[in-house]
PDB file of C-alpha atoms in Angstrom:
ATOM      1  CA  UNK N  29      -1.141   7.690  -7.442  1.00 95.00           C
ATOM      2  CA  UNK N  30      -3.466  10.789  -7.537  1.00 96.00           C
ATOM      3  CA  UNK N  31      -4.154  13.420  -5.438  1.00 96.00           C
ATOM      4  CA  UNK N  32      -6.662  12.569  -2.590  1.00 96.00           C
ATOM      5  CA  UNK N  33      -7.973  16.325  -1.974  1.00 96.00           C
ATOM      6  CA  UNK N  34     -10.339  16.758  -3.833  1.00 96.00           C
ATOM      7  CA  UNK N  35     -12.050  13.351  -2.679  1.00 96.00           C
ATOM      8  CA  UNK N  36     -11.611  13.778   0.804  1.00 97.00           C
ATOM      9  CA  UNK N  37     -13.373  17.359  -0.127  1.00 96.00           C
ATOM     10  CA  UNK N  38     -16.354  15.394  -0.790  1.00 96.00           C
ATOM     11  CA  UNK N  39     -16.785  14.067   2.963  1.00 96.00           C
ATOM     12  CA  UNK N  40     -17.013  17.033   4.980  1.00 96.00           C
ATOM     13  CA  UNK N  41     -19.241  15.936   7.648  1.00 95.00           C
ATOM     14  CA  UNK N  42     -16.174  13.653   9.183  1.00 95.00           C
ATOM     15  CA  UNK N  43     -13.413  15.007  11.662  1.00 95.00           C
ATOM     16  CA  UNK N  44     -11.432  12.050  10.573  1.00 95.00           C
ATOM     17  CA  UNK N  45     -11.046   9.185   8.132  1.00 97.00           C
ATOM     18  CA  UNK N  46      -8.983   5.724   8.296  1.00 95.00           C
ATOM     19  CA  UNK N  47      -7.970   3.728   5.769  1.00 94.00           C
ATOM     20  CA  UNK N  48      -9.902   0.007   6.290  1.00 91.00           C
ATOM     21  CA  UNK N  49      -8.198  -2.848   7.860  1.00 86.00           C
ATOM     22  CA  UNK N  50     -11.138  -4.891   7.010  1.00 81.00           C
ATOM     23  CA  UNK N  51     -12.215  -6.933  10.268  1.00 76.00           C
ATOM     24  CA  UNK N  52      -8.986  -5.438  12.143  1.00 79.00           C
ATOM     25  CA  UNK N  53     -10.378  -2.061  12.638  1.00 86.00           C
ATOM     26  CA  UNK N  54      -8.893   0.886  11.360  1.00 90.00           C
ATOM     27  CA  UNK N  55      -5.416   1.274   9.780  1.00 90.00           C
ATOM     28  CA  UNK N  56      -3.345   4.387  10.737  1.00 89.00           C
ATOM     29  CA  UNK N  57      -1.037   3.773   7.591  1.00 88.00           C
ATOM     30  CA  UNK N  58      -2.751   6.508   5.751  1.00 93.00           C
ATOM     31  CA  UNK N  59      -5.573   8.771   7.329  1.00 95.00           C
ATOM     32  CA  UNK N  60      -7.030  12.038   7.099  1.00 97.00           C
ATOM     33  CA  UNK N  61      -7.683  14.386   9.972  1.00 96.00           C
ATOM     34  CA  UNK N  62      -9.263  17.949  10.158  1.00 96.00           C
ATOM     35  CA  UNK N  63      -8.023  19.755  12.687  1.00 95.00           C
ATOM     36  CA  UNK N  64     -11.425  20.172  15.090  1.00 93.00           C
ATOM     37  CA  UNK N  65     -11.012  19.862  18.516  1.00 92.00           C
ATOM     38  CA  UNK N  66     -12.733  15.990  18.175  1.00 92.00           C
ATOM     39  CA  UNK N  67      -9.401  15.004  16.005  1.00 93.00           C
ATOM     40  CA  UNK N  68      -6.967  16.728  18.379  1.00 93.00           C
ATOM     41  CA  UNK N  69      -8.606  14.862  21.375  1.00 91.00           C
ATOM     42  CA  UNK N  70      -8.440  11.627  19.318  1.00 92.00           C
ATOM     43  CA  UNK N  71      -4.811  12.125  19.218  1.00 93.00           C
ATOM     44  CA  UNK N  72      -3.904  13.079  22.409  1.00 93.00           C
ATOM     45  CA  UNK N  73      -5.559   9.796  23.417  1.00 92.00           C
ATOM     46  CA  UNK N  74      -3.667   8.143  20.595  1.00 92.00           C
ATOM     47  CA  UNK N  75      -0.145   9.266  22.246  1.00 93.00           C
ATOM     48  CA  UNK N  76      -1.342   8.722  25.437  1.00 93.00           C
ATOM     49  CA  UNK N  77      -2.053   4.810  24.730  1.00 90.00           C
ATOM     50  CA  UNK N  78       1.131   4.792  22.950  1.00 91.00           C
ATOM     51  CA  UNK N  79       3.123   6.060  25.819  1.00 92.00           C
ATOM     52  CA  UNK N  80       1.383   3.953  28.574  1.00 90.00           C
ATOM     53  CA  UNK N  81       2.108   0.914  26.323  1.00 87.00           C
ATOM     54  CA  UNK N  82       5.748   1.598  25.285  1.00 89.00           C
ATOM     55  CA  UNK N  83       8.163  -1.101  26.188  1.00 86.00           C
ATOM     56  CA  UNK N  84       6.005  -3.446  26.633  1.00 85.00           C
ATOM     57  CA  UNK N  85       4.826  -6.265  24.578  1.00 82.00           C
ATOM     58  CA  UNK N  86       1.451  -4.529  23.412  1.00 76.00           C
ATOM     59  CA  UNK N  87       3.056  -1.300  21.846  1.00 80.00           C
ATOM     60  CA  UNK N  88       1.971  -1.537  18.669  1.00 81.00           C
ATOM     61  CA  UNK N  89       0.503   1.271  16.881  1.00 84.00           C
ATOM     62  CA  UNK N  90      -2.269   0.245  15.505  1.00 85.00           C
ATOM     63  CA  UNK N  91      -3.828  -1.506  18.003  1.00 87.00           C
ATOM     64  CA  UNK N  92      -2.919   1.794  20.065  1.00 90.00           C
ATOM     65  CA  UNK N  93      -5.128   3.595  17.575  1.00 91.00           C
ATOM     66  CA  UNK N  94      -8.440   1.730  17.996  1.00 90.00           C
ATOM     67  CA  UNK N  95      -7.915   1.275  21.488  1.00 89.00           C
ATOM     68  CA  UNK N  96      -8.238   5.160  20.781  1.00 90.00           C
ATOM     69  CA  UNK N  97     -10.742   4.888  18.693  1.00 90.00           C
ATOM     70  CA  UNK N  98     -12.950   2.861  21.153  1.00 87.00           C
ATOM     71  CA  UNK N  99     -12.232   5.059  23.921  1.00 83.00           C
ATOM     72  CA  UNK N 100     -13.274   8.291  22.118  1.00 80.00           C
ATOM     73  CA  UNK N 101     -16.348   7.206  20.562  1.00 75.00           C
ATOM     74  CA  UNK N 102     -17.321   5.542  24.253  1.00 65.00           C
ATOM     75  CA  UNK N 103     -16.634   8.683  25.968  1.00 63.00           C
ATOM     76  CA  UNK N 104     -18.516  10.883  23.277  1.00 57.00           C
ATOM     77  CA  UNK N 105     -20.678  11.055  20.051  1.00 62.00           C
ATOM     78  CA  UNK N 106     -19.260  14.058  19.063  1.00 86.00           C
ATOM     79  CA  UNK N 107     -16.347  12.428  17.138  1.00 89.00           C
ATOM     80  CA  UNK N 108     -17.120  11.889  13.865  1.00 92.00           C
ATOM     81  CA  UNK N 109     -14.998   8.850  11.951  1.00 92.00           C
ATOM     82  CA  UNK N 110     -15.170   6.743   9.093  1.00 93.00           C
ATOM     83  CA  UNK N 111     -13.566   4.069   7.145  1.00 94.00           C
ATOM     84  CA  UNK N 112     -12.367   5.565   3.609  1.00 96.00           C
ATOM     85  CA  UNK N 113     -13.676   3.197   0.680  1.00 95.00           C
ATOM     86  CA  UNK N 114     -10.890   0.419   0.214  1.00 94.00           C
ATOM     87  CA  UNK N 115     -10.880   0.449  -3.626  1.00 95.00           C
ATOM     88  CA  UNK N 116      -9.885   4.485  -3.498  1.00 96.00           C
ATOM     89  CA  UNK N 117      -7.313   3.362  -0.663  1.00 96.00           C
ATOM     90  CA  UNK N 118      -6.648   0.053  -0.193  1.00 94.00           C
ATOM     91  CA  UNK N 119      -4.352  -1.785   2.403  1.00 92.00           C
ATOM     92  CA  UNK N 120      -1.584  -4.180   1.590  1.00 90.00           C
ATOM     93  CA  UNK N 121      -4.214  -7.400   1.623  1.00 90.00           C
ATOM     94  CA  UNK N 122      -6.518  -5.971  -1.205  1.00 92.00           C
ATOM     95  CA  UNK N 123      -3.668  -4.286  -3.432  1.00 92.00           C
ATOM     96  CA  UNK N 124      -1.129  -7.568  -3.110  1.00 88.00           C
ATOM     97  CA  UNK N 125      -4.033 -10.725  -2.661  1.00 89.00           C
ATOM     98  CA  UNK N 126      -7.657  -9.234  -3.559  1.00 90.00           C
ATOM     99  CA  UNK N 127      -6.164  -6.946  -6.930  1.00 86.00           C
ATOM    100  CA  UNK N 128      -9.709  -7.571  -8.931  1.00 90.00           C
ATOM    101  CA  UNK N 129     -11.475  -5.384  -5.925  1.00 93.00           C
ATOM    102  CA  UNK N 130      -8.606  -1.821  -7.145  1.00 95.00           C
ATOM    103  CA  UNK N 131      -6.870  -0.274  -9.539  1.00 95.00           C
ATOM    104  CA  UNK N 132      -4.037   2.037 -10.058  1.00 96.00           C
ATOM    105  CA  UNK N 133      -6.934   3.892 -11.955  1.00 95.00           C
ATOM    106  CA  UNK N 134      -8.867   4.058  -8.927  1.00 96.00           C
ATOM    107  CA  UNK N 135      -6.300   4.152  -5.956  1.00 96.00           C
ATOM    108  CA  UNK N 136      -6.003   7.430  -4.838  1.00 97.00           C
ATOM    109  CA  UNK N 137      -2.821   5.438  -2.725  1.00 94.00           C
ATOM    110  CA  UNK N 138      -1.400   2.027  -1.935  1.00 92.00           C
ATOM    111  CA  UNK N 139      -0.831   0.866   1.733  1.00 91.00           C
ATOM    112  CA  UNK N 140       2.188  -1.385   1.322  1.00 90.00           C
ATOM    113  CA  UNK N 141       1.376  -3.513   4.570  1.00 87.00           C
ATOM    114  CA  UNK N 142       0.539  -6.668   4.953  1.00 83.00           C
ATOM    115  CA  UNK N 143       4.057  -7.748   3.988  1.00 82.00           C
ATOM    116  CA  UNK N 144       6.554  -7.815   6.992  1.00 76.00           C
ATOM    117  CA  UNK N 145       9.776  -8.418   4.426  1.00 72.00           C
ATOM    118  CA  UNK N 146      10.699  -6.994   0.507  1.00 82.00           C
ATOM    119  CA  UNK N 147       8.229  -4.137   0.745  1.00 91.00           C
ATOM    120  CA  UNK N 148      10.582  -2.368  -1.217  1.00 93.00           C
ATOM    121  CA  UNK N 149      10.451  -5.705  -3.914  1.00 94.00           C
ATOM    122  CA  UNK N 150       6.588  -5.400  -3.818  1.00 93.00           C
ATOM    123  CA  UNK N 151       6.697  -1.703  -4.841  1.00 95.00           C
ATOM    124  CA  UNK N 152       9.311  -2.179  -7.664  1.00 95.00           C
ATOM    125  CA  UNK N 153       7.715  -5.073  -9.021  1.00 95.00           C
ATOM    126  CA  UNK N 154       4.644  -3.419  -9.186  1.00 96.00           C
ATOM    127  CA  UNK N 155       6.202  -0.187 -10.680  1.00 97.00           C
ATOM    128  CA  UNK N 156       5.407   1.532  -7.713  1.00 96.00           C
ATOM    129  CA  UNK N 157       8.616   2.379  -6.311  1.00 95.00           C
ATOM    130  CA  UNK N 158       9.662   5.712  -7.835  1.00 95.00           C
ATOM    131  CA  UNK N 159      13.464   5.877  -6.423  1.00 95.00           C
ATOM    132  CA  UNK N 160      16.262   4.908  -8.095  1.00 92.00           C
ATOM    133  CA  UNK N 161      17.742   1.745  -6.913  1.00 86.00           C
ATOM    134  CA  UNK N 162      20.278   2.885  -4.508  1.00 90.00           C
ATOM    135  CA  UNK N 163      17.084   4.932  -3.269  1.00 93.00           C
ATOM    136  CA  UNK N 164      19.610   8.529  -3.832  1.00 93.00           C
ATOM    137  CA  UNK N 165      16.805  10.017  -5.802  1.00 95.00           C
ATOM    138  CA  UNK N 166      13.571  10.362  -7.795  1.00 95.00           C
ATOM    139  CA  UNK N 167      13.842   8.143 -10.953  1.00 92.00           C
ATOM    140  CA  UNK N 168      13.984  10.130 -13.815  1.00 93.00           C
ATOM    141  CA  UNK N 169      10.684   9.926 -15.899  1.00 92.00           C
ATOM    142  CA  UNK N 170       9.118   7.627 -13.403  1.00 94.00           C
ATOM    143  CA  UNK N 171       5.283   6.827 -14.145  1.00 96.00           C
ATOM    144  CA  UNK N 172       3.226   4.099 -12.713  1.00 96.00           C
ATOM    145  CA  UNK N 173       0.723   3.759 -15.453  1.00 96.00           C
ATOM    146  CA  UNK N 174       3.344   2.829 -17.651  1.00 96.00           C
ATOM    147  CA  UNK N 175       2.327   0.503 -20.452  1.00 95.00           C
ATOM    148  CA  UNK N 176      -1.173  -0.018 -18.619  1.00 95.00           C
ATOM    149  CA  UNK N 177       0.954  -2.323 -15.799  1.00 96.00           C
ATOM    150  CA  UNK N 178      -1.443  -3.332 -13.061  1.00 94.00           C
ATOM    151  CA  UNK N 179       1.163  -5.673 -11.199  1.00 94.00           C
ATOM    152  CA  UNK N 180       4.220  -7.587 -12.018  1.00 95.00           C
ATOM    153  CA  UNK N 181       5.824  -5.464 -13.858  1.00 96.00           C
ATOM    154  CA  UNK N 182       8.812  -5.321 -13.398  1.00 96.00           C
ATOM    155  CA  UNK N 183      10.902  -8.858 -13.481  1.00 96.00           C
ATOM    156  CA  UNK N 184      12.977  -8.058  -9.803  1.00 95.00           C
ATOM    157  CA  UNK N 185      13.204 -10.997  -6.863  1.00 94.00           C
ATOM    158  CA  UNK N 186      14.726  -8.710  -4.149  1.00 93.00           C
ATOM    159  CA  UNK N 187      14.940  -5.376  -3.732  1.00 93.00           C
ATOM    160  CA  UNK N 188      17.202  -4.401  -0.604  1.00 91.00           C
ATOM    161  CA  UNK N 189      17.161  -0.882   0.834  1.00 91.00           C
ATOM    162  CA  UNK N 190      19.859   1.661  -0.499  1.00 92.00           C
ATOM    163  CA  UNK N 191      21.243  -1.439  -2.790  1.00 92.00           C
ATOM    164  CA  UNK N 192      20.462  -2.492  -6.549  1.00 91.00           C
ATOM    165  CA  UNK N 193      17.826  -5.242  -7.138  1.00 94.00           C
ATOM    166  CA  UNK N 194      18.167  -8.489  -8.685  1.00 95.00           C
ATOM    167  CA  UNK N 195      16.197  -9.541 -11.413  1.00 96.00           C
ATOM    168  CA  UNK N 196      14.748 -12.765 -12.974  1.00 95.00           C
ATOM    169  CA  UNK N 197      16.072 -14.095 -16.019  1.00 94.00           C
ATOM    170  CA  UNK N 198      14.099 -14.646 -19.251  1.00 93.00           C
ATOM    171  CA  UNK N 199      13.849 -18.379 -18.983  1.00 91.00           C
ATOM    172  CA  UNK N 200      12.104 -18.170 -16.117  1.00 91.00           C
ATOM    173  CA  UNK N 201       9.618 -15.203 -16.405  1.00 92.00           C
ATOM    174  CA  UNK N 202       8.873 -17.572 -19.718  1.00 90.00           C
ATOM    175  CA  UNK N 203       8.441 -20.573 -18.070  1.00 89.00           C
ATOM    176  CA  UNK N 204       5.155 -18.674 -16.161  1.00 87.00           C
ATOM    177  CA  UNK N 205       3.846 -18.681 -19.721  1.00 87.00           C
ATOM    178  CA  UNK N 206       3.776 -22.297 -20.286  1.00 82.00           C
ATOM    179  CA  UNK N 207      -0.243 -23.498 -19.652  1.00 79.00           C
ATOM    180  CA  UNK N 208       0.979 -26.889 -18.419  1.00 77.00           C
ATOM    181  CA  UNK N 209       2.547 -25.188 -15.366  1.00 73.00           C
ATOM    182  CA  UNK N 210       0.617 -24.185 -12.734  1.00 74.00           C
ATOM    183  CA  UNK N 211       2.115 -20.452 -11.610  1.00 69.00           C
ATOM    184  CA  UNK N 212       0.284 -18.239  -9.399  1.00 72.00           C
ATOM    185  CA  UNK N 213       2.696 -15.100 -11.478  1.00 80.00           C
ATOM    186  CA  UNK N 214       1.829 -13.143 -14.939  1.00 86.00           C
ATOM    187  CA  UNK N 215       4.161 -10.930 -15.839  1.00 92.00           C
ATOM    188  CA  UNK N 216       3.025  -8.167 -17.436  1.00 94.00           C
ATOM    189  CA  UNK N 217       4.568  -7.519 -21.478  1.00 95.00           C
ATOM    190  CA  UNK N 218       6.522  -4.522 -19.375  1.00 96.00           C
ATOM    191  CA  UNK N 219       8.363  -7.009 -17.131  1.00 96.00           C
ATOM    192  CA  UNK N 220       9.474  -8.993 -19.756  1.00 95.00           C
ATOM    193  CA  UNK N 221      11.233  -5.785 -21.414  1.00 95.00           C
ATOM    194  CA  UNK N 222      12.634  -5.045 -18.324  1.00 94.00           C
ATOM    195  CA  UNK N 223      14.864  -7.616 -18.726  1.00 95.00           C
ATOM    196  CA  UNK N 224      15.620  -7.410 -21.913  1.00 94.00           C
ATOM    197  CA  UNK N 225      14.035 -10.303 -23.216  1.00 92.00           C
ATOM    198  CA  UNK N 226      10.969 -11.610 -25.463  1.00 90.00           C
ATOM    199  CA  UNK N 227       8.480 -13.855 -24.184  1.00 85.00           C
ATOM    200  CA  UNK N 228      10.040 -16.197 -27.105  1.00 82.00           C
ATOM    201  CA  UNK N 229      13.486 -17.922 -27.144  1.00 71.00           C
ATOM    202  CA  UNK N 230      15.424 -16.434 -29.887  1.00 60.00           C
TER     203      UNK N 230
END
């Protein structure tokens, strides 16, 4: 959403820095490494992990990488990591379930994890997905601040790779507006044009 350089520019002092997987650790999803000799050795212990553990039931990558993590800052003090601030780069959990702690103002990027299935639907319905449907190419014109959209704004319910998505239909993105039912969903005005429709019947 904007370009992390200049941030990152600010935080010299670290060989490396993780995006936040809260209580999990560290999330290897989106990181930043300079390339000391600390951040190489970090990696080679990385890919060793991940080799040693391939095939088998704990290969998992991210586990890999604080097992990594743990074993470099044992061995040594010399590495120097951080978390990066979860606002300015925040996982799947705060951008899809805790959206009042970031912003597309102040999200340098979006981690689109903590969703196993329809990360594609996520994205589109939050205007974040800047392919064209069959995913051929850039979307012409594409821009995620459009109309001030946080989330939900556009009206799809599945996106599949390489094919077209579906969409709602008006009656139901207006049924969300009725106060006497209880719906976890507001679509932005932007979804509702999306369609094609008003948030009135005609």
């Amino acid at each position: 959403l904007h370009d992390p350089f200049p941030y990152l520019a600010t935080l010299p002092q670290f060989d490396m820095l993780f995006q936040s997987e809260q209580a999990h650790g560290n999330n290897g999803g989106f990181y930043f490494a300079r390339p000391t000799n600390n951040s190489i050795a970090l990696i080679d212990t990385w890919l060793a992990d991940l080799k040693r553990t391939a095939g088998s039931s704990s290969f998992e990558e991210q586990h890999s990488l604080n097992r990594a993590l743990k074993l470099s800052v044992g061995k040594s003090s010399a590495l120097r990591v951080a978390k990066l601030n979860e606002s300015k780069f925040p996982n799947g959990k705060i951008w899809w379930y805790l959206p009042h702690h970031t912003s597309k103002a102040d999200a340098y990027v979006v981690h689109c994890n903590w969703v196993k299935f329809n990360k594609k639907t996520r994205l589109r319905r939050d205007n974040l997905w800047f392919l064209t449907e069959d995913d051929q190419r850039c979307r012409a014109g594409f821009d995620p601040f459009e109309d001030g959209c946080q989330s939900y704004c556009v009206a799809v319910t599945t996106c599949t790779p390489g094919k077209p998505c579906t969409y709602e239909t008006c009656d139901r993105l207006r049924a969300t507006l009725n106060p006497s039912v209880r719906s976890p969903v507001r679509w932005h005005d932007m979804a509702f044009r999306s369609i094609g429709c008003s948030k009135t019947a005609a």
